[in-house]
Short mmCIF file of C-alpha atoms in Angstrom, two decimals:
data_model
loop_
_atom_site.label_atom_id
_atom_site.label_comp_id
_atom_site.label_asym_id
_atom_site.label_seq_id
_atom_site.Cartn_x
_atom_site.Cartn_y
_atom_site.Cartn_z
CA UNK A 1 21.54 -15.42 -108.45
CA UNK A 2 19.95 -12.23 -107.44
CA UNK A 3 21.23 -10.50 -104.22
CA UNK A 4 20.00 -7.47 -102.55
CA UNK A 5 21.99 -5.52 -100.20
CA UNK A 6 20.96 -3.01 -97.66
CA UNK A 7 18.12 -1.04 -100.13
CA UNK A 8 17.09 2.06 -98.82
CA UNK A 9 14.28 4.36 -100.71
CA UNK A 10 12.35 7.57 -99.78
CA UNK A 11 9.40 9.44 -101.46
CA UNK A 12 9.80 13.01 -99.53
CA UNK A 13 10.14 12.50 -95.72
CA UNK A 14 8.35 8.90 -96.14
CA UNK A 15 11.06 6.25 -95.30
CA UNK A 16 9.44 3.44 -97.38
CA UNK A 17 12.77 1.08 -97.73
CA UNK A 18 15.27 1.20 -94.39
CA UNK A 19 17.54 -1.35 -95.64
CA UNK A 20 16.70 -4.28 -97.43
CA UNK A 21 18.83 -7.26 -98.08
CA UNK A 22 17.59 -10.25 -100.03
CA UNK A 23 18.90 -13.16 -101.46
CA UNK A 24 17.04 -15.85 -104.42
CA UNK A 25 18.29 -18.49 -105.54
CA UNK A 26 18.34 -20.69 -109.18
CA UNK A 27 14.80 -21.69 -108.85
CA UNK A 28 13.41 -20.21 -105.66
CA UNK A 29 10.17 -19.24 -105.59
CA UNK A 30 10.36 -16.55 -103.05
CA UNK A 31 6.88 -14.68 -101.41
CA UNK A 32 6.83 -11.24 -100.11
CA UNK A 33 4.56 -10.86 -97.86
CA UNK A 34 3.47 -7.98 -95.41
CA UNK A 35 1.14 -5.05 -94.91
CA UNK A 36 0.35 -2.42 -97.33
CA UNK A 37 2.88 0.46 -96.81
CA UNK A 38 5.66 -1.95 -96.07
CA UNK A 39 7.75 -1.34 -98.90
CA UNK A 40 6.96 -4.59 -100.50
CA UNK A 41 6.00 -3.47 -103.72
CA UNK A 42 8.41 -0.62 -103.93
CA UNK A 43 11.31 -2.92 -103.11
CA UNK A 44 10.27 -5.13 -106.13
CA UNK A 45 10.19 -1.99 -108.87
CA UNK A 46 13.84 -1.05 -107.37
CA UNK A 47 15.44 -4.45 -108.99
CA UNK A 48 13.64 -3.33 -111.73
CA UNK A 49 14.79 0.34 -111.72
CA UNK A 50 11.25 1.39 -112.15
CA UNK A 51 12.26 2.87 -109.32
CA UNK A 52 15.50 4.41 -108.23
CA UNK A 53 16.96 3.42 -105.00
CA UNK A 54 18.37 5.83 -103.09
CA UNK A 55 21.07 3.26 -102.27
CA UNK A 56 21.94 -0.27 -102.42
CA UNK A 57 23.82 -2.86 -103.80
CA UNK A 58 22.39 -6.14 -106.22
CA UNK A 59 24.47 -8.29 -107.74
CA UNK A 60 22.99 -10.24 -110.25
CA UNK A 61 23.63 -13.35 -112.51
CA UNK A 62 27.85 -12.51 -110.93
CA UNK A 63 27.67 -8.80 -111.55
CA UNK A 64 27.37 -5.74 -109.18
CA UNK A 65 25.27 -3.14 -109.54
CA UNK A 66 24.98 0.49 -107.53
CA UNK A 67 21.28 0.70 -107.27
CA UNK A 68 21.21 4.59 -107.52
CA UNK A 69 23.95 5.26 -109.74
CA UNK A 70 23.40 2.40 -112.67
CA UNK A 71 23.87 3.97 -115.93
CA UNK A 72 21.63 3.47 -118.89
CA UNK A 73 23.45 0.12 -120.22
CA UNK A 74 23.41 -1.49 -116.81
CA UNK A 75 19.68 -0.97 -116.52
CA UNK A 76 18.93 -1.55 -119.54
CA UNK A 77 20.75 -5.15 -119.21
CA UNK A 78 19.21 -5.84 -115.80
CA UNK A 79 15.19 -5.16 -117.43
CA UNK A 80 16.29 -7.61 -120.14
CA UNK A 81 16.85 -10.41 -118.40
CA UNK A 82 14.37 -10.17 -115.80
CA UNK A 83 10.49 -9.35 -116.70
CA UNK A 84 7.82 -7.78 -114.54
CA UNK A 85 4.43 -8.64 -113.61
CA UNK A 86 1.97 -5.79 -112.95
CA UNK A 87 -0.75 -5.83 -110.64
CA UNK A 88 -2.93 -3.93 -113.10
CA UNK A 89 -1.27 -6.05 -116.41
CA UNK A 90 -0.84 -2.72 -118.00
CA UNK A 91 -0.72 -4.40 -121.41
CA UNK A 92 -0.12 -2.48 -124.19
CA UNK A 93 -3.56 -1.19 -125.37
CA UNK A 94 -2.62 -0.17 -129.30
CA UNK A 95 -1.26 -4.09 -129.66
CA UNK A 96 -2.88 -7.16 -130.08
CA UNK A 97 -2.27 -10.12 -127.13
CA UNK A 98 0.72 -11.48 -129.57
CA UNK A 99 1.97 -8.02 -130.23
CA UNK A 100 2.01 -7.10 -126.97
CA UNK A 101 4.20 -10.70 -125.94
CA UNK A 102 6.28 -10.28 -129.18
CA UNK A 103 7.42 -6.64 -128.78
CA UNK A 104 10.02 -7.20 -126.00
CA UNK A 105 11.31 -9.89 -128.34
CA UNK A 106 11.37 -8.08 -131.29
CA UNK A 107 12.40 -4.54 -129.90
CA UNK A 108 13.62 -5.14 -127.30
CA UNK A 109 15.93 -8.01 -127.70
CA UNK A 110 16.34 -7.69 -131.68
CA UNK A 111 15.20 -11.59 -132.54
CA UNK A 112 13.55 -12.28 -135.55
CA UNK A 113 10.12 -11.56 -136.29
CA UNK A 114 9.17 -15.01 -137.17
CA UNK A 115 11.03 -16.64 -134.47
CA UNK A 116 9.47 -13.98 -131.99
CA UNK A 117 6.04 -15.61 -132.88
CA UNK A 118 6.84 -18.95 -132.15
CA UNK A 119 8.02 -18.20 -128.99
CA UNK A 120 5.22 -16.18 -128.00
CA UNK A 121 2.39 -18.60 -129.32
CA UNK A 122 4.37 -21.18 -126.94
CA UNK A 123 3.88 -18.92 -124.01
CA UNK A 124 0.85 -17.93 -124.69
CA UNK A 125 -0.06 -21.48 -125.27
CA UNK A 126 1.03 -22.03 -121.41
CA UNK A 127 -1.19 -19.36 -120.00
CA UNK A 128 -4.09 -20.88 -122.41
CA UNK A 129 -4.77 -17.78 -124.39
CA UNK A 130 -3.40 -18.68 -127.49
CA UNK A 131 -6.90 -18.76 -129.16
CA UNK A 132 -7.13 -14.72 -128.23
CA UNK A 133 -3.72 -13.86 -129.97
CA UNK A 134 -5.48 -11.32 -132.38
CA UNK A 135 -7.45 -9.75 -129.94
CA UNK A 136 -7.01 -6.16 -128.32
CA UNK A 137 -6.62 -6.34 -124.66
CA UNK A 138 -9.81 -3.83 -124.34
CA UNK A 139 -11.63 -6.94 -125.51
CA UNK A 140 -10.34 -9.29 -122.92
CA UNK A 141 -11.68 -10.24 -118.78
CA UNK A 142 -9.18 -9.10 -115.89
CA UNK A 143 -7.84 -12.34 -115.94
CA UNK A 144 -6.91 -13.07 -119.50
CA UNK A 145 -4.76 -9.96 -119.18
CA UNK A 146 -3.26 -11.02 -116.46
CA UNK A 147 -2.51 -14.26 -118.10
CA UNK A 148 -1.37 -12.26 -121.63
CA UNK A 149 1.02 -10.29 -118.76
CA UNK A 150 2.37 -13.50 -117.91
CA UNK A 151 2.79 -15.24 -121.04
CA UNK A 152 4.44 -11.42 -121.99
CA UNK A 153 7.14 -11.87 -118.91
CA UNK A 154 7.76 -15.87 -119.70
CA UNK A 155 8.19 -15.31 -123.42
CA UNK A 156 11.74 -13.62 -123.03
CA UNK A 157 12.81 -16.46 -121.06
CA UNK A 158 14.17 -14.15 -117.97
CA UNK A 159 16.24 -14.80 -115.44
CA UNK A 160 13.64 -13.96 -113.05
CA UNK A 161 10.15 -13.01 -113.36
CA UNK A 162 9.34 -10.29 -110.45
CA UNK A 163 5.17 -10.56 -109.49
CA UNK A 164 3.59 -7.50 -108.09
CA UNK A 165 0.22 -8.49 -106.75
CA UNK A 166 -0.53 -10.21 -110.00
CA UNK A 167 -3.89 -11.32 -108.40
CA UNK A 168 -5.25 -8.28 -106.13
CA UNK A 169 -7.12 -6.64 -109.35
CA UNK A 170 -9.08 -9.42 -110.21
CA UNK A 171 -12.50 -10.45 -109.74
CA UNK A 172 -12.00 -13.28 -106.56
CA UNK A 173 -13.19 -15.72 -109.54
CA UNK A 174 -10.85 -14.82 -111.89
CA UNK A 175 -8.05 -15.33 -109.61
CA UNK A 176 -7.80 -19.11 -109.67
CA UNK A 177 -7.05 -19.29 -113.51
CA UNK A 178 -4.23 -16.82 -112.54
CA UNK A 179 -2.58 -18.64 -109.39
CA UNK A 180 -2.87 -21.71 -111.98
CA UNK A 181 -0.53 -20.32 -114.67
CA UNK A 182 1.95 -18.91 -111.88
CA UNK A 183 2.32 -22.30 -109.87
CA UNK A 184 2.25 -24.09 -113.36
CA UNK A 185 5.82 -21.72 -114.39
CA UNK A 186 6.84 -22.67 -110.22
CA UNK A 187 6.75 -26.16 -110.83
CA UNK A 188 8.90 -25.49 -114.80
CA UNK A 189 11.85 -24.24 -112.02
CA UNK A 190 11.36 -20.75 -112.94
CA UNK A 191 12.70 -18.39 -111.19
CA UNK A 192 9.98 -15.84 -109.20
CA UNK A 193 9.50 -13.24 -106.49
CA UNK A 194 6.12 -12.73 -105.85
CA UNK A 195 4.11 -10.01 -103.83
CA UNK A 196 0.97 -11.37 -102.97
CA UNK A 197 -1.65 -11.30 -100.08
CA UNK A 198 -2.70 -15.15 -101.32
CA UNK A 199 -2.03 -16.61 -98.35
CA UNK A 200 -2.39 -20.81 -99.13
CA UNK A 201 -0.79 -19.76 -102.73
CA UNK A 202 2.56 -18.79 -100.97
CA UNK A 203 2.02 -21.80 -98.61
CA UNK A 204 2.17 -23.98 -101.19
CA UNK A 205 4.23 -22.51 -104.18
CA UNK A 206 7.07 -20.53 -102.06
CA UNK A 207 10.25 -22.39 -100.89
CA UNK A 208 10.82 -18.91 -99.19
CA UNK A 209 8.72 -16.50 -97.42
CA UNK A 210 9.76 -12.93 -96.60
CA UNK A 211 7.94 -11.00 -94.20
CA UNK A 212 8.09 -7.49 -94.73
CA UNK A 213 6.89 -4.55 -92.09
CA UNK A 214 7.50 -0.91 -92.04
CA UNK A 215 10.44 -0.74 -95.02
CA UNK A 216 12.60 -3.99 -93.20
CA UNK A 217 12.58 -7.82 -93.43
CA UNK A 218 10.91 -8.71 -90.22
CA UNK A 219 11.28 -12.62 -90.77
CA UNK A 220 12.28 -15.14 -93.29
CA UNK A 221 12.39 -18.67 -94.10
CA UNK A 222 10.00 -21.36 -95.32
CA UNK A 223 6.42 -21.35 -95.85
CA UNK A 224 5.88 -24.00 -92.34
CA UNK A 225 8.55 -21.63 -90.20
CA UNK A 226 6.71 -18.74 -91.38
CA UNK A 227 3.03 -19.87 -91.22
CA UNK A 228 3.33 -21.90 -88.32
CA UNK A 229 6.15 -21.31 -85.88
CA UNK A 230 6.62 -17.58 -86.37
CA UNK A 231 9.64 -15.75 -83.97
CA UNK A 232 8.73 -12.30 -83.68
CA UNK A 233 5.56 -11.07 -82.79
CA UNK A 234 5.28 -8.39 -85.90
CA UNK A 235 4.58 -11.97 -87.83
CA UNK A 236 2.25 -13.26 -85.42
CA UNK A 237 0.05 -10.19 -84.78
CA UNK A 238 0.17 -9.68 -88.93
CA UNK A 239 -0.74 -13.62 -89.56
CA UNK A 240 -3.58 -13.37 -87.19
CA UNK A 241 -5.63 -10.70 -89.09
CA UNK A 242 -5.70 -12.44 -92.30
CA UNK A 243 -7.87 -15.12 -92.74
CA UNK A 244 -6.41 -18.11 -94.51
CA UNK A 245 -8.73 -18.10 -97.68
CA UNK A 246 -8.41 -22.27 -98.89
CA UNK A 247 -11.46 -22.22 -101.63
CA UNK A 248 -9.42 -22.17 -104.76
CA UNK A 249 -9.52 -25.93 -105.46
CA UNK A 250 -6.83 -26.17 -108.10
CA UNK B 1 -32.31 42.63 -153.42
CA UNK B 2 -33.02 39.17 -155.15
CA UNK B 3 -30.57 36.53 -154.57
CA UNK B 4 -29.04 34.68 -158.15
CA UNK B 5 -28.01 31.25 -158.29
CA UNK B 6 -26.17 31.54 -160.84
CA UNK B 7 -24.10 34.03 -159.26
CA UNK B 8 -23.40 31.91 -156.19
CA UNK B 9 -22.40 28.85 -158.65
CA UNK B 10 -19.74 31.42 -160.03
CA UNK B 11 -18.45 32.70 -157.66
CA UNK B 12 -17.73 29.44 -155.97
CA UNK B 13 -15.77 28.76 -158.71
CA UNK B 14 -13.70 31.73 -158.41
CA UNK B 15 -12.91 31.43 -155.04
CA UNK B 16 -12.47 27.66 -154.56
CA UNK B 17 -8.87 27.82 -156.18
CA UNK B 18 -7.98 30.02 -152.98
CA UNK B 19 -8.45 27.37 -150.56
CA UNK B 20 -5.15 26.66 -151.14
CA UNK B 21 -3.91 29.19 -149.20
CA UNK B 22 -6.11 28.58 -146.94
CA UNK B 23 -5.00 25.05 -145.92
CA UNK B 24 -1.58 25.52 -146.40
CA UNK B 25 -1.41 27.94 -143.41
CA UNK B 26 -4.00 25.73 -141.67
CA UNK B 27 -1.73 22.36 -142.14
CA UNK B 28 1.73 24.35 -141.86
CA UNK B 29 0.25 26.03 -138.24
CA UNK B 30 -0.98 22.53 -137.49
CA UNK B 31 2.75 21.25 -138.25
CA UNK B 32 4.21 24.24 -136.00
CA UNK B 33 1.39 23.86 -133.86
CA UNK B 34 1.93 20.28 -132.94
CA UNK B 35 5.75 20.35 -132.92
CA UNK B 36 5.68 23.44 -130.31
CA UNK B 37 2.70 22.81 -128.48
CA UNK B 38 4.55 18.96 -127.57
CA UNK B 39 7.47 21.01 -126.29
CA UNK B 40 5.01 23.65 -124.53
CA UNK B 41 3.16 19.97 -123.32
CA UNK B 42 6.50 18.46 -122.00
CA UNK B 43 7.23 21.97 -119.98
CA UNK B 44 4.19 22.24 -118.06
CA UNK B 45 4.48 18.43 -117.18
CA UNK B 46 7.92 19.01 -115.61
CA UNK B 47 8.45 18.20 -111.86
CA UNK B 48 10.94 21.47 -112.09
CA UNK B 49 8.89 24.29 -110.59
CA UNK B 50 10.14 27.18 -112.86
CA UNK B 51 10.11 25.21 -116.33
CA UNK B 52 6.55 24.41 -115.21
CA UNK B 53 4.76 28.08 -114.87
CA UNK B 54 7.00 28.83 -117.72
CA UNK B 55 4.36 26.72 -119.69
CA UNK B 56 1.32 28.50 -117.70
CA UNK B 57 2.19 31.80 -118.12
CA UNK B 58 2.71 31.74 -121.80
CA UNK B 59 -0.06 29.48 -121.90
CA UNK B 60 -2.05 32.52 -120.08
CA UNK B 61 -0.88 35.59 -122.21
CA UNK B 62 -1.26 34.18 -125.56
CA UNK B 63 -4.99 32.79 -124.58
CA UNK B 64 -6.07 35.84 -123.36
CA UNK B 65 -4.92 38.45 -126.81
CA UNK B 66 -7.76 38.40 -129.25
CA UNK B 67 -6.25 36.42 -132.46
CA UNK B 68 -6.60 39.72 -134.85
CA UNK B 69 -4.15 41.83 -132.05
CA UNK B 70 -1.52 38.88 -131.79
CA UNK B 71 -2.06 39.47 -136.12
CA UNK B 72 -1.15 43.00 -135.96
CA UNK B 73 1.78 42.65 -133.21
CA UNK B 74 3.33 39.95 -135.44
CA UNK B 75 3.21 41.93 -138.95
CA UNK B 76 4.17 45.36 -137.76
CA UNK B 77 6.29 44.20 -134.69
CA UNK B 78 8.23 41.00 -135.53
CA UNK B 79 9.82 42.36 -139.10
CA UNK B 80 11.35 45.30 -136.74
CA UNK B 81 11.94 42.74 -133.66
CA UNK B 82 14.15 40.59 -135.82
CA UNK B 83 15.86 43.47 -137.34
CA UNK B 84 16.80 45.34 -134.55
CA UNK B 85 17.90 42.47 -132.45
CA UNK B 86 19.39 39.76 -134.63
CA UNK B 87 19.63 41.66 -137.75
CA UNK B 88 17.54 39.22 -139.96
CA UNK B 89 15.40 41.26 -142.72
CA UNK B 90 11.67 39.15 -143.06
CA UNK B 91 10.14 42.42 -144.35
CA UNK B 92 9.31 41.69 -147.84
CA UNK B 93 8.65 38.14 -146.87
CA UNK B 94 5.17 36.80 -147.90
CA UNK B 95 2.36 37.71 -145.69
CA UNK B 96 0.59 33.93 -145.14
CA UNK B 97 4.03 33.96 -143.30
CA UNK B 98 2.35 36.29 -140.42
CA UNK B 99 -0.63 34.57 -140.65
CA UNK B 100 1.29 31.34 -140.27
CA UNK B 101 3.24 32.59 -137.22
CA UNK B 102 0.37 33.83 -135.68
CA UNK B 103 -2.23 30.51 -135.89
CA UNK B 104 1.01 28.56 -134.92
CA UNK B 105 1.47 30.22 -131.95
CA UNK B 106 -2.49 30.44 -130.89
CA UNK B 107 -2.41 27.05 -131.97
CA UNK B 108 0.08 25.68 -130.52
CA UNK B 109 -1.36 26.60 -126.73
CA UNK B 110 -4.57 24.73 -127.10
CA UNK B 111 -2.49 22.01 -128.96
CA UNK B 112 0.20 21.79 -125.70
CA UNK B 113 -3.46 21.92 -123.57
CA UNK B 114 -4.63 18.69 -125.69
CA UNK B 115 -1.48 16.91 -125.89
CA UNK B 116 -0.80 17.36 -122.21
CA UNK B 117 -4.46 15.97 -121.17
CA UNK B 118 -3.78 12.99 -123.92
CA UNK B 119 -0.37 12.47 -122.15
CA UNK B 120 -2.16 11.68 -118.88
CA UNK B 121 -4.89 10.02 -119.58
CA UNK B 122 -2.53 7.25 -120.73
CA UNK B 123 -1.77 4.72 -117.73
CA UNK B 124 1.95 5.38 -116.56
CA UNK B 125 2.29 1.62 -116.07
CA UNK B 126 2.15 0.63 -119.99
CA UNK B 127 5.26 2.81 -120.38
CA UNK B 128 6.62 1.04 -117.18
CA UNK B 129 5.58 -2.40 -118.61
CA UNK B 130 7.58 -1.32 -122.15
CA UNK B 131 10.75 -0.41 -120.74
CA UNK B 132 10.82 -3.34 -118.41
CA UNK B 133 9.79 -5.45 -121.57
CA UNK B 134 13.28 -4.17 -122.40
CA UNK B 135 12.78 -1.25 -124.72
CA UNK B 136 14.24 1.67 -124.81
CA UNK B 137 12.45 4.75 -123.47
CA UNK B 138 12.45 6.69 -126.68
CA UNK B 139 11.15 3.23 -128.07
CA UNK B 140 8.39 2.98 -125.45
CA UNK B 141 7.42 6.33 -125.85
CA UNK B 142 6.97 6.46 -129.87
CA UNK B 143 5.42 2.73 -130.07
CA UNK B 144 3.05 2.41 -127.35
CA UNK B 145 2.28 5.81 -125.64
CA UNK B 146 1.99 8.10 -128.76
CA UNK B 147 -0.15 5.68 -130.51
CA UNK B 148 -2.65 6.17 -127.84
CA UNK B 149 -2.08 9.25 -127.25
CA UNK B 150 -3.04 10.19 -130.85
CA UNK B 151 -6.09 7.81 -130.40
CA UNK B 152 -7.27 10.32 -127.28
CA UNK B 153 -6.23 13.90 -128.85
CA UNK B 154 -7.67 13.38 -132.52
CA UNK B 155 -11.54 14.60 -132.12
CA UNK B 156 -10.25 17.61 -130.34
CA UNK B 157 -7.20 18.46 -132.75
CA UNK B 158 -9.93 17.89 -135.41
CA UNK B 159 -11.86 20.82 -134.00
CA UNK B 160 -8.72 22.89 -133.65
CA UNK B 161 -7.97 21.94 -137.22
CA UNK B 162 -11.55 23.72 -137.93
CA UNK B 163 -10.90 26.56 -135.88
CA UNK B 164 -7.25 27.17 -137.60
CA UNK B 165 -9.21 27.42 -141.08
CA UNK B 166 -11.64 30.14 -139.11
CA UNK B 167 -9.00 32.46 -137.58
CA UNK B 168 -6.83 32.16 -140.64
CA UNK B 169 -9.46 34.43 -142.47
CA UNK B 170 -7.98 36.88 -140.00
CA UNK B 171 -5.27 37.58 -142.30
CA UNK B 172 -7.18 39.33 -145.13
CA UNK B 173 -6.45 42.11 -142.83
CA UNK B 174 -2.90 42.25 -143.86
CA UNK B 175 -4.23 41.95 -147.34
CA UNK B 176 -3.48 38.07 -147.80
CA UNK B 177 -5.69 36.34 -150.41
CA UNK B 178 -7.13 33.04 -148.97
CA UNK B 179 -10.62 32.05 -149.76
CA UNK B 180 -11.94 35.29 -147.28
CA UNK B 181 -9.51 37.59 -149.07
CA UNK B 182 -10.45 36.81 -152.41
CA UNK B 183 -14.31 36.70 -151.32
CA UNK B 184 -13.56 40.33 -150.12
CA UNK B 185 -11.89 41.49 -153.29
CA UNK B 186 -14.46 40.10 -155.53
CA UNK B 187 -17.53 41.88 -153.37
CA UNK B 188 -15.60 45.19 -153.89
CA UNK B 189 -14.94 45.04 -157.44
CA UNK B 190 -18.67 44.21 -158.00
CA UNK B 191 -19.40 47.02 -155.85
CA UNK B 192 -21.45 45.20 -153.89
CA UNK B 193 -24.05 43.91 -156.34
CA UNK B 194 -23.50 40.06 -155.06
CA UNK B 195 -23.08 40.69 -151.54
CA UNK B 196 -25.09 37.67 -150.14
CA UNK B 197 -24.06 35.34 -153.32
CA UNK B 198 -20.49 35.73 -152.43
CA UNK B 199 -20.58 35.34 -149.20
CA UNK B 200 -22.81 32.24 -149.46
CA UNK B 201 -20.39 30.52 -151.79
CA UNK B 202 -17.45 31.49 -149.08
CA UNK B 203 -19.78 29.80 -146.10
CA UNK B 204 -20.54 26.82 -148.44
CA UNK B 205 -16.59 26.15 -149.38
CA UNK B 206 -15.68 26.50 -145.29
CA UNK B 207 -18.69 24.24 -144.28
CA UNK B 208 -17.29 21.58 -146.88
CA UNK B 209 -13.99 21.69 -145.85
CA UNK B 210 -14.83 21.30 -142.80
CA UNK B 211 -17.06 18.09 -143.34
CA UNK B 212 -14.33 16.61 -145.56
CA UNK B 213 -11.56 17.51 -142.55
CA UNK B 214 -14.32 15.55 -140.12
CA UNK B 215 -14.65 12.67 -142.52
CA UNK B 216 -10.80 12.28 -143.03
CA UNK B 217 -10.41 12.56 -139.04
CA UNK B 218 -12.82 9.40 -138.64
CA UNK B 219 -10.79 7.54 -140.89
CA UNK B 220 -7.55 8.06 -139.48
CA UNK B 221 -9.46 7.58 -135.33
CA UNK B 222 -10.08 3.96 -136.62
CA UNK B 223 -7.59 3.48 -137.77
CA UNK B 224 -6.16 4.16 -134.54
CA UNK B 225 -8.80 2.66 -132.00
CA UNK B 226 -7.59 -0.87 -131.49
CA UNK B 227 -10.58 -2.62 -130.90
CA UNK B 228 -12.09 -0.14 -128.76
#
């Protein structure tokens, strides 16, 4: 469904992508993992064009797209039927939670006010902050607007939903509630990437891993290939510094 | 000297009506202000090098002429600047028309200064978050950043507001008749006699203009907080 081909992206002399290719499935829940600096994040914003690759190829949902030279309509087309989770939520701060998960409905996508509402109270519903829907995101925990920035990607029923560290801003205890929601939308056959350092999360949620290092896929494959019968030694050495964290009892 | 009451309750009478002038060059240079300090704003938060200082230098020149100078330049010097070059006659124009040009264009570089310091202090990622939401950038710009942006700039585009009023008085030295040039005219043809009354009623009709402008700009900054 989504296919990346050979992405390449540099901020001044800094080679951050050196040719990415990537391929999801219908359904895959697919987790990026890898060190800060290793293009993980960056490679995520390019199928968004949040950022602009400075070459490449994705096909997606059948059609092809030039990464650096897709005009306005293309883009356009490609943000509407995917969504995007920030690691900071950056909800919108002059709307209210069901504002801010109705205005890429209504806006955005042109349906009805009154239908936009329903949809959103059922995805807000999901995340469990439909009892906050008149509230201003100043008023809300790390966590709830996390959760609002989920319900806000789900409600547009998207292709894909695209995670970028949805849990590294959050309080450790607020992270739970979050992880919750996401493997809740991985078990409703949702499509996801997800960036995350939550190590027995993508255990247990991914049905691919991608190990990323210096701007390339080291290593791919399942969570058990990955975890525990790494081939190259870039995984190993990386696996061995983080401590599997397995205290959020879900 | 003794100082009548009744004179100051007169005379506040007789100049009040003039305030009229007075805010219509305040709220046009605001208008010109805003509109051409966003466009000075935008410039100076260009990744292009050149467009960029373009923005500091004029920002530089036109902070650094004393507001009465920039007056005089703009009444004796743009009537013969337009003539000469584009052969447009604005001599016999009216003079709040200098005044105007001149406030909008002192104006409009502390405006730029305020609306570029709103611009950042609004996280990049909402925009990001719009767009991907699938709107438009013109549509992300207008319906989430400006909002806030507004929120951020108002208590200091309330005290340029104030300080628009101020320099406006400037222009009684072209002979235009705002509240200050009508003040002026009344002290002369009393010769005098009501100095401190008139003046008193002037400083009275600025200070409550500017507590009603202070008042109005609380109303609208709820309006605009969200919650905050």
């Amino acid at each position: 469904m989504l296919e990346l081909k050979d992405v390449k992206k540099s901020f001044g002399k800094n080679r951050i992508l050196k040719g990415v290719d990537i391929s999801v499935n219908k359904g895959d829940v697919v987790v990026i993992l890898g060190p800060s600096g290793s293009g993980k994040t960056t490679l995520l914003r390019t199928i968004n064009f949040l950022e602009r690759a400075d070459s490449g190829t994705m096909i997606f949902d059948g059609k092809t797209y030039d990464m650096k030279r897709a005009g306005k309509k293309e883009v356009n087309f490609v943000r509407k039927n995917t969504a995007f989770v920030f690691q900071n939520y950056c909800l919108f701060n002059n709307k209210t939670v069901l504002q801010n998960v109705t205005e890429g409905l209504i806006i955005g996508r042109k349906v009805p006010k009154a239908e936009a509402e329903v949809k959103a109270k059922a995805a807000l519903e999901k995340v469990g902050m439909l009892d906050y829907a008149d509230y201003y995101p100043s008023r809300l925990s790390g966590g709830m607007q996390q959760r609002v920035g989920i319900a806000r990607a789900v409600a547009v029923s998207p292709d894909i939903i695209l995670f970028d560290e949805p849990t590294s801003a959050l309080d450790p205890e607020l992270v739970g509630d979050v992880l919750k929601v996401i493997r809740k939308l991985a078990k409703e056959d949702i499509t996801m990437i997800v960036v995350t350092h939550e190590m027995s999360f993508a255990e247990d949620v991914a049905n691919k891993v991608i190990f990323m290092a210096d701007g390339v896929v080291v290593e791919e494959g399942t969570p058990e290939e990955i975890f525990y019968r790494p081939k190259e030694e870039r995984t190993r050495q990386f696996l061995s510094r983080i401590i599997p964290v397995d205290n959020y009892v879900i | 000297m003794r100082f009548d009451i009744v004179y100051l309750w007169k005379y506040f009478w007789k100049i009040l009506p003039y305030l009229r002038v007075t805010l219509e060059y305040a709220g046009l240079s605001l208008l010109f202000g805003l509109i051409f300090g966003s466009i000075l704003a935008a410039f100076k938060l260009q990744k292009y090098r050149i467009i960029r200082y373009f923005g500091v230098v004029y920002t530089a020149v036109f902070r650094s002429i004393p507001p009465v100078v920039l007056l005089f330049l703009v009444y004796y010097g743009l009537p013969q600047l337009l003539l000469n070059t584009v052969g447009i006659d604005i001599q016999n124009e009216e003079k709040i028309l200098y005044v105007i040009i001149t406030i909008s264009i002192l104006s409009m570089v502390s405006l730029s200064e305020v609306i570029r310091s709103a611009y950042t202090s609004i996280d990049k990622g909402q925009y990001e978050a719009a767009i991907s939401s699938g709107l438009l950038p013109i549509q992300a710009m207008v319906r989430i950043v400006i909002p806030q942006m507004i929120y951020v700039a108002l208590p200091n585009i309330g005290n340029i507001v104030i300080y628009l009023i101020k320099e406006g008085s400037l222009g009684f030295t072209i002979g235009l008749v705002d509240v200050f040039g009508k003040a002026n005219s009344l002290n002369q043809n009393s010769y005098s006699n009501y100095i401190l009354e008139i003046y008193t009623a002037l400083a009275l009709i600025y200070w409550f203009t500017s507590i009603l402008l202070e008042k109005g700009m609380k109303l609208i900054e709820r309006r605009v907080s969200y919650g905050r």
